[in-house]
Short mmCIF file of C-alpha atoms in Angstrom, two decimals:
data_model
loop_
_atom_site.label_atom_id
_atom_site.label_comp_id
_atom_site.label_asym_id
_atom_site.label_seq_id
_atom_site.Cartn_x
_atom_site.Cartn_y
_atom_site.Cartn_z
CA MET O 1 102.51 120.15 5.70
CA GLY O 2 105.26 121.73 3.60
CA LEU O 3 108.96 121.21 4.23
CA LYS O 4 109.31 124.72 5.62
CA SER O 5 106.45 124.14 8.05
CA LYS O 6 107.98 120.84 9.22
CA TRP O 7 111.29 122.56 10.00
CA ILE O 8 109.49 125.29 11.93
CA MET O 9 107.57 122.65 13.95
CA MET O 10 110.78 120.73 14.74
CA LEU O 11 112.48 123.94 15.87
CA VAL O 12 109.55 124.77 18.18
CA ILE O 13 109.69 121.25 19.70
CA LEU O 14 113.44 121.52 20.30
CA LEU O 15 113.05 124.89 21.99
CA VAL O 16 110.28 123.57 24.24
CA VAL O 17 112.30 120.47 25.19
CA GLY O 18 115.37 122.59 25.87
CA THR O 19 113.41 124.94 28.10
CA ILE O 20 111.93 122.05 30.09
CA THR O 21 115.34 120.38 30.45
CA GLY O 22 116.88 123.65 31.62
CA CYS O 23 114.17 124.09 34.22
CA MET O 24 114.66 120.52 35.42
CA THR O 25 118.42 121.03 35.73
CA SER O 26 117.94 124.29 37.62
CA THR O 27 115.38 122.68 39.92
CA SER O 28 117.66 119.69 40.50
CA GLY O 29 120.56 122.00 41.37
CA GLY O 30 118.38 123.98 43.75
CA GLU O 31 117.12 120.82 45.43
CA GLN O 32 120.67 119.51 45.88
CA ALA O 33 121.86 122.82 47.26
CA ARG O 34 119.00 122.80 49.76
CA LYS O 35 119.78 119.19 50.62
CA ASP O 36 123.38 120.19 51.42
CA GLY O 37 122.04 123.09 53.45
CA LEU O 38 123.93 125.57 51.26
CA GLU O 39 122.89 128.43 49.06
CA GLU O 40 123.58 128.15 45.33
CA LYS O 41 126.25 130.88 45.30
CA VAL O 42 129.09 132.36 47.34
CA VAL O 43 130.73 135.72 46.56
CA VAL O 44 134.41 136.09 47.53
CA TYR O 45 136.50 139.28 47.58
CA SER O 46 140.23 138.53 47.50
CA PRO O 47 143.62 139.99 46.53
CA HIS O 48 145.12 136.50 46.03
CA GLY O 49 145.18 136.72 42.24
CA LYS O 50 143.40 134.78 39.52
CA ASP O 51 145.66 131.70 39.71
CA ILE O 52 144.72 130.86 43.30
CA LEU O 53 141.12 132.01 42.92
CA GLN O 54 140.47 130.01 39.76
CA ASP O 55 142.14 126.97 41.32
CA PHE O 56 140.01 127.02 44.48
CA GLU O 57 136.87 127.92 42.57
CA LYS O 58 137.35 124.72 40.57
CA GLN O 59 138.17 122.61 43.64
CA PHE O 60 135.27 123.90 45.71
CA GLU O 61 132.74 123.54 42.90
CA LYS O 62 133.92 119.95 42.40
CA GLU O 63 133.23 119.27 46.08
CA TYR O 64 129.99 121.29 46.04
CA PRO O 65 128.81 121.08 42.42
CA HIS O 66 125.63 123.04 43.04
CA VAL O 67 127.34 126.08 44.55
CA ASP O 68 128.70 128.70 42.15
CA VAL O 69 131.80 130.55 43.35
CA GLU O 70 131.98 134.17 42.21
CA TRP O 71 135.14 136.11 43.04
CA LEU O 72 136.48 139.62 42.64
CA ASP O 73 140.28 139.99 42.49
CA ILE O 74 141.21 143.45 43.83
CA GLY O 75 143.71 144.92 46.29
CA SER O 76 143.30 144.58 50.04
CA GLN O 77 142.62 148.28 50.65
CA GLU O 78 140.12 148.30 47.80
CA ILE O 79 138.33 145.38 49.45
CA LEU O 80 138.14 147.18 52.79
CA ASP O 81 136.83 150.32 51.11
CA ARG O 82 134.30 148.31 49.13
CA VAL O 83 133.04 146.37 52.17
CA ARG O 84 132.68 149.69 54.00
CA SER O 85 130.69 151.25 51.18
CA GLU O 86 128.46 148.16 50.93
CA LYS O 87 127.77 147.90 54.65
CA ALA O 88 124.06 148.66 54.26
CA ASN O 89 123.73 146.11 51.45
CA PRO O 90 126.67 143.66 51.48
CA GLN O 91 127.56 142.17 48.11
CA ALA O 92 130.36 139.87 49.34
CA ASP O 93 129.95 136.84 51.58
CA LEU O 94 133.61 136.21 52.31
CA TRP O 95 136.82 138.25 52.43
CA TRP O 96 139.81 136.00 51.78
CA GLY O 97 143.25 137.56 52.09
CA ALA O 98 144.69 140.78 53.54
CA PRO O 99 147.02 141.71 56.40
CA SER O 100 145.51 141.18 59.84
CA VAL O 101 145.64 144.90 60.62
CA MET O 102 143.06 145.50 57.89
CA PHE O 103 140.76 142.84 59.31
CA GLU O 104 141.15 144.49 62.70
CA GLN O 105 140.00 147.78 61.17
CA ALA O 106 137.01 146.02 59.63
CA ARG O 107 136.20 144.34 62.96
CA ASP O 108 136.31 147.68 64.79
CA GLU O 109 133.87 149.08 62.23
CA GLY O 110 131.41 146.21 62.64
CA LEU O 111 131.92 144.83 59.12
CA LEU O 112 132.74 141.22 60.01
CA GLN O 113 130.71 138.28 61.31
CA PRO O 114 132.53 136.24 64.00
CA TYR O 115 132.94 132.56 63.18
CA HIS O 116 134.55 129.76 65.20
CA PRO O 117 135.97 127.34 62.61
CA GLY O 118 136.20 123.59 62.97
CA TYR O 119 140.01 123.69 63.12
CA ALA O 120 140.11 126.29 65.93
CA ASP O 121 142.19 124.11 68.27
CA SER O 122 145.08 124.05 65.78
CA LEU O 123 145.27 127.84 65.44
CA PRO O 124 147.56 129.72 67.89
CA LYS O 125 146.02 132.78 69.53
CA GLU O 126 148.32 135.22 67.71
CA PHE O 127 146.73 134.19 64.43
CA ARG O 128 143.14 135.18 65.15
CA ALA O 129 140.92 137.95 66.48
CA SER O 130 139.93 137.69 70.11
CA ASP O 131 136.27 137.34 69.10
CA TRP O 132 136.98 135.11 66.05
CA SER O 133 135.82 137.81 63.64
CA TRP O 134 138.83 136.86 61.51
CA THR O 135 141.43 134.10 61.54
CA GLY O 136 144.88 133.85 60.01
CA THR O 137 145.46 131.60 57.01
CA SER O 138 149.16 132.13 56.30
CA GLN O 139 152.27 134.03 57.37
CA THR O 140 153.86 136.29 54.77
CA PRO O 141 157.41 137.67 55.16
CA GLU O 142 158.18 140.81 53.14
CA VAL O 143 161.35 140.90 51.03
CA ILE O 144 163.36 142.86 48.52
CA MET O 145 162.57 141.24 45.18
CA TYR O 146 164.94 141.75 42.25
CA ASN O 147 165.49 140.81 38.60
CA THR O 148 168.49 138.49 38.47
CA ARG O 149 169.27 139.59 34.90
CA GLU O 150 169.40 143.23 35.90
CA VAL O 151 171.12 143.02 39.29
CA PRO O 152 174.43 141.13 39.65
CA GLU O 153 174.67 138.98 42.77
CA GLY O 154 177.32 141.20 44.32
CA GLU O 155 175.13 144.32 43.98
CA VAL O 156 171.91 142.96 45.47
CA PRO O 157 170.60 145.17 48.32
CA ARG O 158 170.88 143.34 51.63
CA ASP O 159 168.80 145.63 53.81
CA TRP O 160 166.15 148.33 53.61
CA ASP O 161 168.58 151.25 53.68
CA ASP O 162 170.42 149.86 50.64
CA LEU O 163 167.37 150.77 48.53
CA LEU O 164 168.20 154.44 49.07
CA ASP O 165 171.53 154.21 47.22
CA PRO O 166 171.46 156.66 44.24
CA LYS O 167 172.46 153.82 41.91
CA TRP O 168 168.87 152.52 42.13
CA LYS O 169 167.33 155.78 40.87
CA ASP O 170 164.51 154.98 38.41
CA ARG O 171 165.19 151.27 38.83
CA ILE O 172 162.61 150.60 41.55
CA ILE O 173 158.96 149.84 40.71
CA ILE O 174 156.53 149.57 43.62
CA ARG O 175 152.91 148.47 43.91
CA TYR O 176 150.77 151.57 44.53
CA PRO O 177 150.67 151.58 48.35
CA LEU O 178 147.26 153.13 48.98
CA ALA O 179 145.54 150.24 47.20
CA SER O 180 147.73 147.52 48.70
CA GLY O 181 147.45 146.22 52.24
CA THR O 182 150.91 144.70 51.89
CA MET O 183 152.61 147.97 50.92
CA ARG O 184 150.67 150.05 53.43
CA THR O 185 151.92 147.74 56.16
CA VAL O 186 155.51 147.73 54.88
CA PHE O 187 155.63 151.54 54.68
CA SER O 188 154.08 151.86 58.13
CA ALA O 189 156.59 149.38 59.55
CA LEU O 190 159.49 151.33 58.06
CA ILE O 191 158.20 154.53 59.66
CA TYR O 192 157.76 152.71 62.97
CA ARG O 193 161.43 151.62 63.05
CA ASP O 194 162.45 155.07 64.28
CA TYR O 195 159.12 156.12 65.72
CA LYS O 196 159.35 153.58 68.54
CA GLU O 197 162.44 155.46 69.81
CA THR O 198 161.74 159.06 68.84
CA LYS O 199 157.92 159.04 69.12
CA ARG O 200 157.90 161.05 65.88
CA PRO O 201 157.41 159.88 62.26
CA ASP O 202 159.81 162.43 60.76
CA GLN O 203 162.74 160.09 60.17
CA GLY O 204 160.44 157.53 58.62
CA TYR O 205 158.97 160.17 56.32
CA GLU O 206 162.47 161.22 55.29
CA TRP O 207 163.31 157.60 54.49
CA LEU O 208 160.23 157.31 52.29
CA LYS O 209 161.17 160.56 50.50
CA LYS O 210 164.51 159.04 49.56
CA LEU O 211 162.82 155.86 48.40
CA ASP O 212 160.37 157.92 46.34
CA ALA O 213 163.31 159.66 44.66
CA ASN O 214 164.57 156.26 43.48
CA THR O 215 161.14 154.94 42.48
CA LYS O 216 160.36 154.92 38.77
CA GLU O 217 156.62 154.31 39.20
CA TYR O 218 153.86 152.97 41.43
CA SER O 219 152.05 150.15 39.61
CA ALA O 220 148.28 149.99 39.71
CA ASN O 221 148.23 146.23 40.38
CA PRO O 222 150.70 143.42 41.17
CA GLU O 223 150.58 141.91 37.67
CA MET O 224 151.76 145.16 36.11
CA MET O 225 154.58 145.36 38.64
CA TYR O 226 155.64 141.76 38.00
CA SER O 227 155.67 142.25 34.23
CA LYS O 228 157.67 145.46 34.32
CA VAL O 229 160.29 144.12 36.69
CA ALA O 230 160.52 140.89 34.65
CA ARG O 231 161.02 142.87 31.42
CA GLY O 232 163.76 144.93 33.01
CA GLU O 233 161.81 148.20 33.05
CA GLY O 234 162.70 148.13 36.71
CA ALA O 235 165.25 146.09 38.62
CA LEU O 236 163.86 146.00 42.15
CA THR O 237 160.70 146.08 44.18
CA ILE O 238 159.39 145.41 47.68
CA TRP O 239 157.03 142.48 47.82
CA ASN O 240 156.37 139.24 49.66
CA MET O 241 158.48 136.10 49.66
CA PRO O 242 155.79 133.54 48.67
CA ASP O 243 154.77 135.40 45.52
CA THR O 244 158.40 135.93 44.54
CA VAL O 245 159.22 132.22 44.77
CA MET O 246 155.98 131.27 43.02
CA LEU O 247 156.65 133.58 40.07
CA LYS O 248 160.18 132.29 39.78
CA GLU O 249 159.30 128.61 39.82
CA THR O 250 155.95 128.52 38.02
CA LYS O 251 156.34 131.31 35.46
CA ASN O 252 160.12 131.30 35.02
CA TYR O 253 160.38 134.99 35.88
CA PRO O 254 164.00 136.04 36.54
CA PHE O 255 163.23 136.82 40.18
CA ASP O 256 164.98 136.21 43.46
CA PHE O 257 164.75 137.84 46.86
CA VAL O 258 166.61 138.96 49.95
CA ILE O 259 165.16 138.94 53.45
CA PRO O 260 166.37 142.26 54.93
CA GLU O 261 169.08 141.61 57.49
CA SER O 262 167.76 144.07 60.09
CA GLY O 263 164.33 142.42 60.11
CA THR O 264 161.15 142.45 58.09
CA PRO O 265 157.40 142.70 58.67
CA VAL O 266 155.85 139.24 58.75
CA LEU O 267 152.21 139.68 57.93
CA THR O 268 149.40 137.40 58.97
CA GLU O 269 147.02 136.90 56.05
CA GLY O 270 143.44 136.52 57.17
CA ILE O 271 139.97 135.39 56.20
CA ALA O 272 136.56 136.54 57.46
CA LEU O 273 132.85 136.35 56.87
CA VAL O 274 131.30 139.65 55.77
CA LYS O 275 128.55 140.68 58.17
CA GLY O 276 125.18 140.53 56.47
CA GLY O 277 126.43 138.45 53.56
CA LYS O 278 123.57 136.91 51.58
CA HIS O 279 124.99 133.38 51.44
CA PRO O 280 126.32 132.63 54.96
CA LYS O 281 126.15 128.82 54.81
CA ALA O 282 128.03 128.59 51.52
CA ALA O 283 130.52 131.15 52.84
CA LYS O 284 131.25 129.04 55.93
CA ALA O 285 131.72 125.97 53.74
CA PHE O 286 134.22 127.86 51.57
CA TYR O 287 135.95 129.22 54.71
CA GLU O 288 136.45 125.69 56.05
CA PHE O 289 137.43 124.33 52.63
CA VAL O 290 140.29 126.75 51.96
CA ASN O 291 141.66 126.24 55.49
CA SER O 292 141.48 122.43 55.52
CA LYS O 293 144.67 120.37 55.91
CA GLN O 294 144.52 119.38 52.27
CA ALA O 295 144.11 123.00 51.17
CA MET O 296 146.93 124.18 53.44
CA LYS O 297 149.30 121.61 51.92
CA HIS O 298 148.22 122.57 48.42
CA LEU O 299 148.69 126.28 49.14
CA ALA O 300 152.14 125.60 50.59
CA LYS O 301 153.37 123.35 47.77
CA THR O 302 151.77 125.14 44.85
CA TYR O 303 151.54 128.77 45.99
CA TYR O 304 154.27 128.94 48.64
CA ARG O 305 152.02 129.95 51.50
CA ILE O 306 153.26 129.32 55.05
CA PRO O 307 150.27 128.03 57.04
CA THR O 308 149.24 129.38 60.42
CA ARG O 309 147.72 126.06 61.49
CA ASN O 310 150.17 124.10 63.63
CA ASP O 311 148.93 120.62 62.73
CA ILE O 312 149.96 120.47 59.04
CA GLN O 313 152.41 117.68 58.22
CA GLY O 314 154.43 117.10 55.07
CA LEU O 315 155.11 120.75 54.21
CA PRO O 316 157.86 121.68 51.71
CA ALA O 317 161.39 121.80 53.10
CA TRP O 318 161.79 125.49 52.23
CA ILE O 319 159.19 126.38 54.85
CA ALA O 320 160.95 124.45 57.61
CA GLU O 321 164.39 125.71 56.57
CA THR O 322 163.59 129.41 56.03
CA ARG O 323 165.05 131.63 58.71
CA ILE O 324 163.35 134.99 59.08
CA LYS O 325 164.00 137.83 61.51
CA PRO O 326 160.64 139.51 62.17
CA MET O 327 160.57 143.23 62.91
CA ASP O 328 159.57 144.20 66.42
CA LEU O 329 156.23 145.84 65.65
CA ASP O 330 153.27 147.01 67.69
CA TRP O 331 150.55 145.90 65.30
CA GLY O 332 147.78 147.60 67.22
CA PHE O 333 149.64 150.91 67.12
CA LEU O 334 150.36 150.50 63.40
CA GLN O 335 146.66 150.01 62.85
CA GLU O 336 145.93 153.30 64.65
CA LYS O 337 148.56 155.26 62.73
CA GLU O 338 148.43 153.69 59.28
CA ASN O 339 145.84 156.01 57.71
CA GLU O 340 147.53 159.12 59.10
CA TRP O 341 150.96 158.04 57.88
CA MET O 342 149.75 156.91 54.48
CA ASP O 343 147.79 160.13 53.95
CA HIS O 344 151.00 162.05 54.65
CA TRP O 345 152.88 159.88 52.14
CA ASP O 346 150.20 160.43 49.51
CA GLN O 347 149.99 164.20 49.97
CA LYS O 348 153.54 165.17 50.92
CA ILE O 349 155.89 162.50 49.54
CA LYS O 350 154.55 160.61 46.51
CA ASN O 351 156.24 161.71 43.26
CA LYS O 352 157.49 164.95 44.86
CA ALA O 353 161.09 164.25 43.82
CA LYS O 354 160.06 163.94 40.17
CA GLN O 355 158.01 167.12 40.36
CA LYS O 356 161.07 169.03 41.61
CA GLU O 357 163.16 167.66 38.76
CA GLU O 358 160.58 168.81 36.24
#
């Protein structure tokens, strides 16, 4: 046999051995997954961002090495729209993260699978659906976030109405509201401030028109908004307190925040199983994993999430010491009106001030 023939034979043997080994590994993984009672994959839709998602993907796969976590990082409204469009053939198993009002919408549309978690006794009733179709994972106060290099301490807005001052014209950058559950809820809450007395949204619409006049742009995703505010392309935004503190302390962004003095929406972030998901056992395991005591502590210390569970000890001091004045909101009513109000904003308010100037 010539040298060339020997090399060809050796290559064939290596390919055969590799194929057999790969099959054995795959079979072993499948057997272990079946032994654990879990499928070999779980698909998660979440707006939590790649830092949290990559972190918990790694942690979960370490605990369950034969389950592959696949995640899609998109905005809350985009998730709801996607789950709606996939109702006949669900692609996600788990929806992790969004304001509770959005989970309520999904529940009303029959998109969620009720699940009674193992930690149910430690979860107050206000942090879950009545039928357990979703449960709350964290509480998220909304704030005015600003660039400390661009805004002197004495000029920082202290309340919502301060954002309407003409001095902030073209200095405000906001996450595009229609794709963001956070911003949809904030805008709806600001309309509701006057609506609860007048029973009309007109004053709220007028407020949003003035804010639009000061807004430089609506960013397509949070990362773009963070970067532009950090670079000084904008000085202010409306966002949530946990993300603001996290960006300041972990990425050294020049950010700080003010909790509006008149009150702020405090959102309940939720989690839910998608009805008809193809990997329900792995989804329940992930659900329990990210809501465990250990996970709640990790989320609080590393990602500044305020847990909804009332049995978590050893939380950071900033959680215990933070004083927040929640807005008086009728969350059920906001859920009913949100689409109507946001459609009006999109069609009648967004960028109208700039169009007049042009």
